[in-house]
Coordinates of C-alpha atoms in Angstrom, one line a residue:
M1 CA 59.7 68.7 -1.6
L2 CA 62.9 70.8 -1.4
R3 CA 65.8 69.0 0.1
V4 CA 68.6 71.2 1.5
A5 CA 71.9 70.3 3.1
V6 CA 73.4 72.6 5.7
V7 CA 77.1 72.0 6.3
G8 CA 78.0 72.8 9.8
S9 CA 76.0 72.4 13.0
G10 CA 77.2 75.5 14.9
P11 CA 74.8 78.5 15.5
S12 CA 75.0 79.7 11.9
G13 CA 74.1 76.3 10.5
V14 CA 71.4 75.6 13.0
Y15 CA 69.8 79.1 12.5
A16 CA 69.8 78.5 8.8
A17 CA 68.1 75.2 9.2
Q18 CA 65.6 76.7 11.6
T19 CA 64.8 79.5 9.2
L20 CA 64.3 77.1 6.3
V21 CA 61.8 74.9 8.1
G22 CA 60.1 77.8 9.7
Q23 CA 59.2 79.8 6.6
R24 CA 55.9 79.4 4.8
E25 CA 56.7 80.4 1.2
V26 CA 58.0 77.0 0.2
P27 CA 56.2 74.1 1.9
G28 CA 57.7 70.7 2.6
V29 CA 61.4 71.7 3.1
R30 CA 63.6 69.0 4.6
V31 CA 67.0 69.8 5.9
D32 CA 70.0 67.6 6.6
V33 CA 72.6 69.3 9.0
L34 CA 75.9 67.7 8.3
D35 CA 79.0 68.1 10.5
R36 CA 82.5 66.7 10.3
L37 CA 82.4 66.0 14.0
P38 CA 80.1 63.3 15.6
A39 CA 78.9 66.0 18.0
P40 CA 76.7 69.0 17.1
Y41 CA 76.8 72.7 18.2
G42 CA 80.1 73.8 16.7
L43 CA 81.9 76.6 18.7
V44 CA 79.2 76.5 21.4
R45 CA 80.5 73.1 22.3
Y46 CA 84.2 73.5 21.3
G47 CA 84.8 77.2 21.6
V48 CA 82.9 78.6 24.6
A49 CA 84.9 78.3 27.8
P50 CA 83.7 75.5 30.0
D51 CA 83.2 77.9 33.0
H52 CA 80.8 80.1 30.9
E53 CA 77.8 77.9 31.6
K54 CA 75.2 80.6 30.8
I55 CA 76.5 80.9 27.2
K56 CA 76.9 77.1 26.9
S57 CA 73.3 76.8 27.9
L58 CA 72.5 78.0 24.4
T59 CA 72.9 74.3 23.4
G60 CA 69.3 73.9 24.7
N61 CA 68.0 76.2 22.0
L62 CA 70.1 74.6 19.3
R63 CA 69.0 71.1 20.5
S64 CA 65.3 72.0 20.1
V65 CA 66.0 73.0 16.5
L66 CA 67.9 69.8 15.6
E67 CA 65.2 67.7 17.2
D68 CA 62.6 69.1 14.7
E69 CA 61.2 66.2 12.7
R70 CA 61.9 68.1 9.5
I71 CA 65.6 68.4 10.3
R72 CA 68.1 65.5 10.4
F73 CA 71.5 65.6 12.1
L74 CA 74.3 63.7 10.3
G75 CA 77.5 64.0 12.2
N76 CA 80.9 62.3 11.3
V77 CA 80.5 63.4 7.7
E78 CA 83.2 65.5 6.1
V79 CA 82.3 67.5 3.0
G80 CA 84.8 68.8 0.5
G81 CA 87.0 65.8 -0.3
A82 CA 86.6 62.3 -1.6
P83 CA 84.1 60.7 -1.4
L84 CA 81.8 63.7 -0.7
T85 CA 82.9 66.6 -3.0
T86 CA 80.9 69.8 -3.3
A87 CA 79.9 68.6 -6.8
R88 CA 78.5 65.4 -5.3
M89 CA 76.6 67.4 -2.7
L90 CA 74.7 69.2 -5.5
E91 CA 73.8 65.8 -6.9
L92 CA 72.3 64.7 -3.6
Y93 CA 70.5 67.9 -2.6
H94 CA 68.6 70.7 -4.3
A95 CA 70.7 73.2 -2.4
V96 CA 73.7 73.3 0.0
V97 CA 74.3 76.0 2.6
Y98 CA 77.9 76.0 3.8
C99 CA 78.4 77.2 7.4
V100 CA 81.9 76.0 8.0
G101 CA 83.3 78.9 10.2
A102 CA 86.8 80.2 10.3
A103 CA 89.1 77.5 11.7
R104 CA 92.6 79.1 11.2
D105 CA 94.2 81.6 13.5
R106 CA 96.2 84.6 12.3
M107 CA 100.0 84.6 12.8
L108 CA 102.0 87.3 14.4
G109 CA 104.5 87.2 11.6
I110 CA 107.6 87.8 13.9
P111 CA 110.8 85.9 14.4
G112 CA 110.7 83.1 16.9
E113 CA 107.1 82.2 16.4
E114 CA 108.1 78.7 15.5
L115 CA 109.6 78.0 18.9
A116 CA 108.3 75.3 21.2
G117 CA 105.8 76.8 23.6
V118 CA 104.3 79.2 21.1
H119 CA 100.7 78.3 20.2
S120 CA 97.5 79.8 19.0
A121 CA 94.8 80.6 21.5
T122 CA 92.6 78.5 19.2
A123 CA 94.7 75.4 19.9
F124 CA 94.5 76.1 23.6
V125 CA 90.8 76.6 23.5
S126 CA 90.3 73.4 21.5
W127 CA 92.4 71.5 24.0
Y128 CA 90.5 72.5 27.1
S129 CA 87.2 72.3 25.2
G130 CA 87.8 68.6 24.3
H131 CA 88.0 69.0 20.5
P132 CA 89.1 65.6 19.1
D133 CA 91.7 67.2 16.8
A134 CA 93.4 69.1 19.7
G135 CA 96.9 68.4 20.8
S136 CA 98.0 68.4 24.4
F137 CA 99.6 71.0 26.7
D138 CA 102.1 70.4 29.5
L139 CA 102.0 73.3 31.8
G140 CA 104.2 71.9 34.6
G141 CA 107.3 73.9 33.5
V142 CA 105.4 77.1 32.8
R143 CA 105.8 79.9 35.4
S144 CA 104.9 82.9 33.2
A145 CA 102.6 83.1 30.2
V146 CA 102.0 85.8 27.7
V147 CA 98.7 86.1 25.8
V148 CA 98.9 88.4 22.8
G149 CA 95.5 90.0 22.0
A150 CA 92.7 92.1 23.6
G151 CA 89.5 90.3 22.6
N152 CA 87.2 87.9 24.5
V153 CA 89.2 84.8 23.4
A154 CA 92.3 86.4 24.9
V155 CA 90.4 87.0 28.1
D156 CA 89.1 83.4 28.1
V157 CA 92.5 81.8 27.9
T158 CA 94.0 84.2 30.4
R159 CA 91.2 83.3 32.8
I160 CA 91.6 79.6 32.3
L161 CA 95.4 79.7 32.9
A162 CA 94.9 81.6 36.1
R163 CA 91.8 80.0 37.5
G164 CA 92.0 77.4 40.2
V165 CA 91.1 73.8 39.5
P166 CA 88.3 73.7 42.2
E167 CA 86.3 76.2 40.1
L168 CA 86.8 74.1 36.9
E169 CA 85.9 70.7 38.4
P170 CA 82.1 71.3 38.1
T171 CA 82.5 72.0 34.4
D172 CA 82.6 69.6 31.4
M173 CA 86.3 70.2 30.8
P174 CA 88.0 66.9 29.7
Q175 CA 89.8 65.1 32.5
P176 CA 93.3 65.3 30.8
A177 CA 93.0 69.1 30.5
L178 CA 91.8 69.4 34.1
G179 CA 94.7 67.3 35.3
A180 CA 97.2 69.4 33.3
L181 CA 95.8 72.6 34.8
A182 CA 96.0 71.0 38.3
D183 CA 99.8 70.4 37.7
S184 CA 100.3 73.8 36.1
G185 CA 103.2 75.9 37.4
V186 CA 101.7 79.2 36.0
R187 CA 101.9 82.0 38.5
T188 CA 101.8 85.1 36.2
V189 CA 99.8 85.8 33.0
A190 CA 100.4 89.0 31.0
M191 CA 97.7 89.9 28.5
V192 CA 99.3 92.3 26.0
A193 CA 97.8 94.6 23.4
R194 CA 99.6 96.7 20.8
R195 CA 97.0 99.5 21.1
G196 CA 95.2 101.1 24.0
P197 CA 92.3 100.1 26.1
S198 CA 89.8 102.2 24.1
Q199 CA 90.5 99.9 21.1
A200 CA 90.2 96.6 23.0
K201 CA 87.6 94.2 21.7
F202 CA 86.7 92.4 24.9
T203 CA 83.4 93.0 26.6
T204 CA 83.1 94.5 30.0
K205 CA 81.5 91.4 31.5
E206 CA 84.4 89.2 30.4
L207 CA 86.9 91.8 31.6
R208 CA 85.4 92.1 35.0
E209 CA 85.6 88.3 35.5
L210 CA 89.4 88.6 35.6
G211 CA 89.1 90.6 38.8
T212 CA 86.9 88.0 40.6
L213 CA 89.0 84.9 40.4
P214 CA 89.8 83.5 43.9
G215 CA 93.4 83.8 44.8
V216 CA 94.3 85.8 41.7
G217 CA 95.6 89.4 41.8
T218 CA 94.6 91.5 38.7
R219 CA 96.2 94.8 37.9
A220 CA 96.8 97.2 35.0
D221 CA 99.6 99.7 34.5
A222 CA 98.4 103.3 35.1
A223 CA 101.2 104.8 33.0
E224 CA 100.2 102.7 30.0
L225 CA 96.5 103.5 30.4
A226 CA 97.4 107.2 30.6
L227 CA 98.7 107.0 27.1
D228 CA 95.1 106.5 25.9
P229 CA 93.6 110.0 25.2
A230 CA 90.3 108.9 26.6
Y231 CA 91.7 107.8 29.9
A232 CA 92.3 111.3 31.3
D233 CA 90.0 113.3 29.1
P234 CA 86.3 113.0 30.0
A235 CA 85.2 114.6 26.7
A236 CA 87.2 112.0 24.7
A237 CA 85.8 109.2 26.9
E238 CA 82.3 110.4 26.3
A239 CA 82.8 110.0 22.5
L240 CA 83.6 106.3 23.0
P241 CA 81.1 103.5 22.7
A242 CA 79.5 102.6 26.0
V243 CA 81.4 99.3 26.3
A244 CA 84.8 101.0 25.8
R245 CA 83.9 103.6 28.6
R246 CA 83.0 100.8 31.0
N247 CA 86.2 98.9 30.2
L248 CA 88.2 102.0 31.0
E249 CA 86.6 102.4 34.3
V250 CA 87.3 98.7 35.2
L251 CA 90.9 99.1 34.2
R252 CA 91.2 102.4 36.1
G253 CA 90.1 100.6 39.3
W254 CA 92.8 98.0 38.8
A255 CA 95.5 100.5 38.1
E256 CA 94.7 103.1 40.7
G257 CA 93.2 100.9 43.5
P258 CA 94.5 97.8 45.2
S259 CA 95.1 94.7 43.1
A260 CA 91.8 92.9 42.6
G261 CA 91.2 89.3 43.5
G262 CA 92.2 88.0 47.0
D263 CA 95.7 87.1 48.1
G264 CA 97.3 87.1 44.7
R265 CA 98.9 83.7 44.8
R266 CA 98.7 84.0 41.0
G267 CA 98.7 87.3 39.1
I268 CA 97.2 88.7 35.9
T269 CA 98.6 91.9 34.4
L270 CA 96.9 93.7 31.5
R271 CA 99.4 95.6 29.3
F272 CA 98.8 98.1 26.6
Y273 CA 100.7 99.9 23.9
L274 CA 103.2 97.1 23.4
R275 CA 103.8 95.6 19.9
P276 CA 105.3 92.1 19.6
V277 CA 108.5 92.1 17.6
E278 CA 110.2 88.9 18.5
V279 CA 109.8 85.6 20.5
L280 CA 112.9 85.0 22.5
G281 CA 114.2 81.4 22.7
G282 CA 116.6 79.5 24.8
P283 CA 119.3 77.0 23.8
D284 CA 116.7 74.2 24.1
G285 CA 114.6 75.7 21.3
R286 CA 111.8 76.7 23.7
V287 CA 110.3 80.1 24.3
R288 CA 111.8 82.0 27.2
G289 CA 110.2 85.4 26.6
M290 CA 108.8 88.0 24.2
R291 CA 110.3 91.3 23.1
F292 CA 107.8 94.2 22.6
E293 CA 108.2 97.7 21.2
R294 CA 106.5 100.5 23.1
T295 CA 103.9 102.2 21.0
A296 CA 101.9 105.3 21.3
P297 CA 98.7 106.7 19.7
D298 CA 99.3 108.1 16.2
G299 CA 96.3 110.4 16.3
R300 CA 94.5 108.5 13.5
G301 CA 93.2 105.5 15.5
G302 CA 96.4 103.5 15.1
V303 CA 99.8 103.4 16.9
T304 CA 103.4 104.2 16.1
G305 CA 106.5 102.6 17.4
M306 CA 108.6 104.5 19.9
G307 CA 111.9 102.7 19.5
A308 CA 111.9 101.6 23.1
Y309 CA 111.8 97.8 23.9
E310 CA 110.8 95.6 26.8
D311 CA 111.4 91.9 27.3
V312 CA 108.7 89.9 29.1
E313 CA 109.5 86.5 30.6
A314 CA 107.3 83.6 29.3
Q315 CA 107.5 79.9 28.9
L316 CA 104.2 79.9 27.1
V317 CA 103.0 82.3 24.5
L318 CA 99.4 82.2 23.2
R319 CA 98.5 84.4 20.2
S320 CA 94.9 85.6 20.0
V321 CA 94.9 88.1 17.1
G322 CA 92.0 86.9 15.0
Y323 CA 90.8 84.1 12.8
L324 CA 90.7 83.3 9.1
G325 CA 88.5 81.0 7.1
V326 CA 90.0 77.9 5.5
P327 CA 89.4 77.0 1.9
L328 CA 86.9 74.2 1.3
P329 CA 87.9 72.1 -1.7
G330 CA 85.5 72.8 -4.6
L331 CA 84.4 76.2 -3.4
P332 CA 85.8 79.6 -4.5
F333 CA 87.8 81.4 -1.8
D334 CA 89.1 84.8 -1.2
P335 CA 92.4 84.4 0.8
A336 CA 92.6 88.1 1.6
T337 CA 89.3 88.0 3.6
G338 CA 89.2 84.3 4.4
T339 CA 85.7 84.1 3.0
V340 CA 83.8 82.5 0.1
P341 CA 82.8 85.2 -2.5
H342 CA 79.0 85.6 -2.4
A343 CA 76.1 87.8 -3.3
A344 CA 73.5 88.0 -0.5
G345 CA 74.6 84.5 0.5
R346 CA 74.7 83.0 -3.0
V347 CA 78.2 81.6 -3.8
V348 CA 79.8 83.5 -6.6
R349 CA 81.8 81.5 -9.2
A350 CA 83.7 83.4 -11.9
G351 CA 81.6 86.5 -11.3
R352 CA 78.2 84.8 -11.4
A353 CA 76.0 83.5 -8.6
S354 CA 76.0 79.7 -8.4
V355 CA 72.3 78.9 -7.8
G356 CA 72.1 76.0 -5.4
E357 CA 75.3 76.9 -3.4
Y358 CA 75.1 79.3 -0.4
V359 CA 77.1 80.4 2.6
A360 CA 76.3 81.7 6.0
G361 CA 78.2 82.6 9.2
W362 CA 81.9 83.4 9.4
I363 CA 82.8 81.8 6.0
K364 CA 80.3 84.3 4.5
R365 CA 81.1 87.5 6.4
G366 CA 84.4 86.9 8.2
P367 CA 85.0 86.3 11.9
T368 CA 82.9 89.2 13.2
G369 CA 79.9 89.6 15.5
V370 CA 78.6 87.5 18.4
I371 CA 76.5 84.3 18.4
G372 CA 73.3 86.3 17.8
T373 CA 74.8 87.9 14.7
N374 CA 74.4 84.6 12.9
R375 CA 70.6 85.0 12.9
P376 CA 70.2 87.9 10.5
C377 CA 73.2 86.5 8.5
A378 CA 71.4 83.1 8.1
K379 CA 68.1 84.8 7.3
E380 CA 69.6 86.8 4.4
T381 CA 71.1 83.6 2.9
V382 CA 67.9 81.6 3.3
S383 CA 65.9 84.4 1.7
S384 CA 68.2 84.1 -1.4
L385 CA 67.8 80.3 -1.4
L386 CA 64.0 80.6 -1.2
Q387 CA 64.0 83.0 -4.1
D388 CA 65.7 80.3 -6.1
A389 CA 63.5 77.5 -4.8
G390 CA 61.3 77.2 -7.9
A391 CA 64.2 76.5 -10.2
L392 CA 66.0 74.3 -7.6
A393 CA 63.0 72.0 -6.9
R394 CA 62.5 71.1 -10.6
R395 CA 65.7 69.0 -10.5
D396 CA 65.2 65.3 -9.6
L397 CA 67.3 63.8 -6.9
P398 CA 68.5 60.1 -6.8
G399 CA 66.9 59.3 -3.4
D400 CA 67.7 59.6 0.3
P401 CA 71.1 61.1 0.6
L402 CA 71.8 59.1 3.7
D403 CA 71.8 55.9 1.6
A404 CA 74.3 57.5 -0.8
L405 CA 76.6 58.6 2.1
R406 CA 76.6 55.0 3.5
A407 CA 77.2 53.6 0.1
A408 CA 80.3 55.8 -0.3
G409 CA 81.8 54.3 2.9
L410 CA 80.8 57.1 5.3
R411 CA 79.5 56.4 8.7
P412 CA 77.1 59.1 9.7
V413 CA 76.2 59.6 13.3
E414 CA 72.5 60.4 13.5
W415 CA 70.7 62.0 16.5
P416 CA 70.4 58.8 18.5
G417 CA 74.2 58.4 18.1
W418 CA 74.8 61.9 19.5
L419 CA 72.4 61.1 22.4
A420 CA 74.5 58.0 23.1
I421 CA 77.7 60.2 23.2
E422 CA 75.9 62.5 25.7
A423 CA 75.0 59.5 27.9
A424 CA 78.6 58.2 27.8
E425 CA 79.9 61.7 28.8
E426 CA 77.4 61.7 31.7
A427 CA 78.6 58.3 32.8
L428 CA 82.2 59.3 32.5
G429 CA 81.5 62.3 34.8
R430 CA 79.9 60.1 37.4
S431 CA 82.8 57.8 37.4
L432 CA 85.1 60.7 38.1
G433 CA 82.9 62.3 40.8
R434 CA 82.1 65.1 38.4
R435 CA 79.2 66.2 36.3
S436 CA 79.1 65.4 32.5
V437 CA 82.7 65.3 31.2
K438 CA 83.6 65.6 27.5
I439 CA 85.1 62.7 25.6
P440 CA 88.1 64.4 23.9
D441 CA 89.2 61.9 21.3
W442 CA 87.9 60.4 18.0
A443 CA 88.1 56.8 19.2
G444 CA 86.1 57.5 22.3
L445 CA 83.4 59.5 20.4
H446 CA 83.1 56.8 17.8
A447 CA 82.8 54.1 20.4
A448 CA 80.2 56.0 22.4
A449 CA 78.2 56.6 19.2
G450 CA 78.3 52.8 18.4
L451 CA 80.7 53.1 15.4
A452 CA 83.6 51.2 17.0

């Protein structure tokens, strides 16, 4: 029997486990899916916005995999430090597949970024998604917010800042976050990109949602859009990918027609060709605005600074300019790409493939693609592992890894413990007159799982 550990229970990890037990070349594979958190599903639980219930429903597919009798979920287990090093993992398992994602956000690298009120979009998402490591946000004194970025995460945080609480109450958003948003003073949100709309990374479906929020006026600046060569030139627009063409048409409607979205008690503005150069602070050490330099297309797909500047008021700044992987102690790491060096998923150490150690997901390829991209990525890695299976299975293991984890002082949360957390979140929701509501802290999760 080949015993494999998959570290990470997000989509890439679950797809790797599913591929391992679903193949026929190597019979009798057993998989332990380990996660640092007591709850499974990774970014589907802690990264998908709570009002995107269709995407969150993917947990049903992930659940069916983790309930396979050949797969065992072991949450609340951190890999990489004492007592569970990567070397120890290879003693307990024939092979280990690391699917640990990309947890660090990129910095803007501009003066003033350390001011109070400047945060990563990652931190904001973690807060409203109920991640137990998340901090808190007080939005009462925030009138204007700036979101730097032009991807789906930037759209998500912009939408949550502007959305009314009645539309969020039916979601699983933690009660403290819902209360903070209810007390929010935010009236305007500017989503700002240094390049043009043709280069934006958001999808049209996400973009259109910004124009459908009750009580929110949504607009774009026609003069800024006109700087994009494809905005006014049908031939240039035709050469764009379909999603970029659709995005341009949505933005055109907001720039040339009436403001979208009801009476406009709150407002969203999409800004383009503005490069952040400084976060402006007040005497209290808090952010009071951002300074941007106007940019223009350079003819090579990038932008060039124009030497003209604009200050935008903000008491909250969220940067959403990409993610980077975080080194896992014991594994090689390329800081330039934020990934583990690999060859077709095999971890590469000192120029040679380390048979028995594998990677999949963002830590393998970088933070690219959508959830479905993890399927072929995991399949490639598992194919490499199966090619090595003959040599891997010849090694004797000391016994059930779960016994070793407990002997090392770890307290794994098995599937019944996760089901107990789910039941506790449903009970919490009923007590608040809501549907299931996430437990957002370690103590609460541990107590619900029976570890307290």
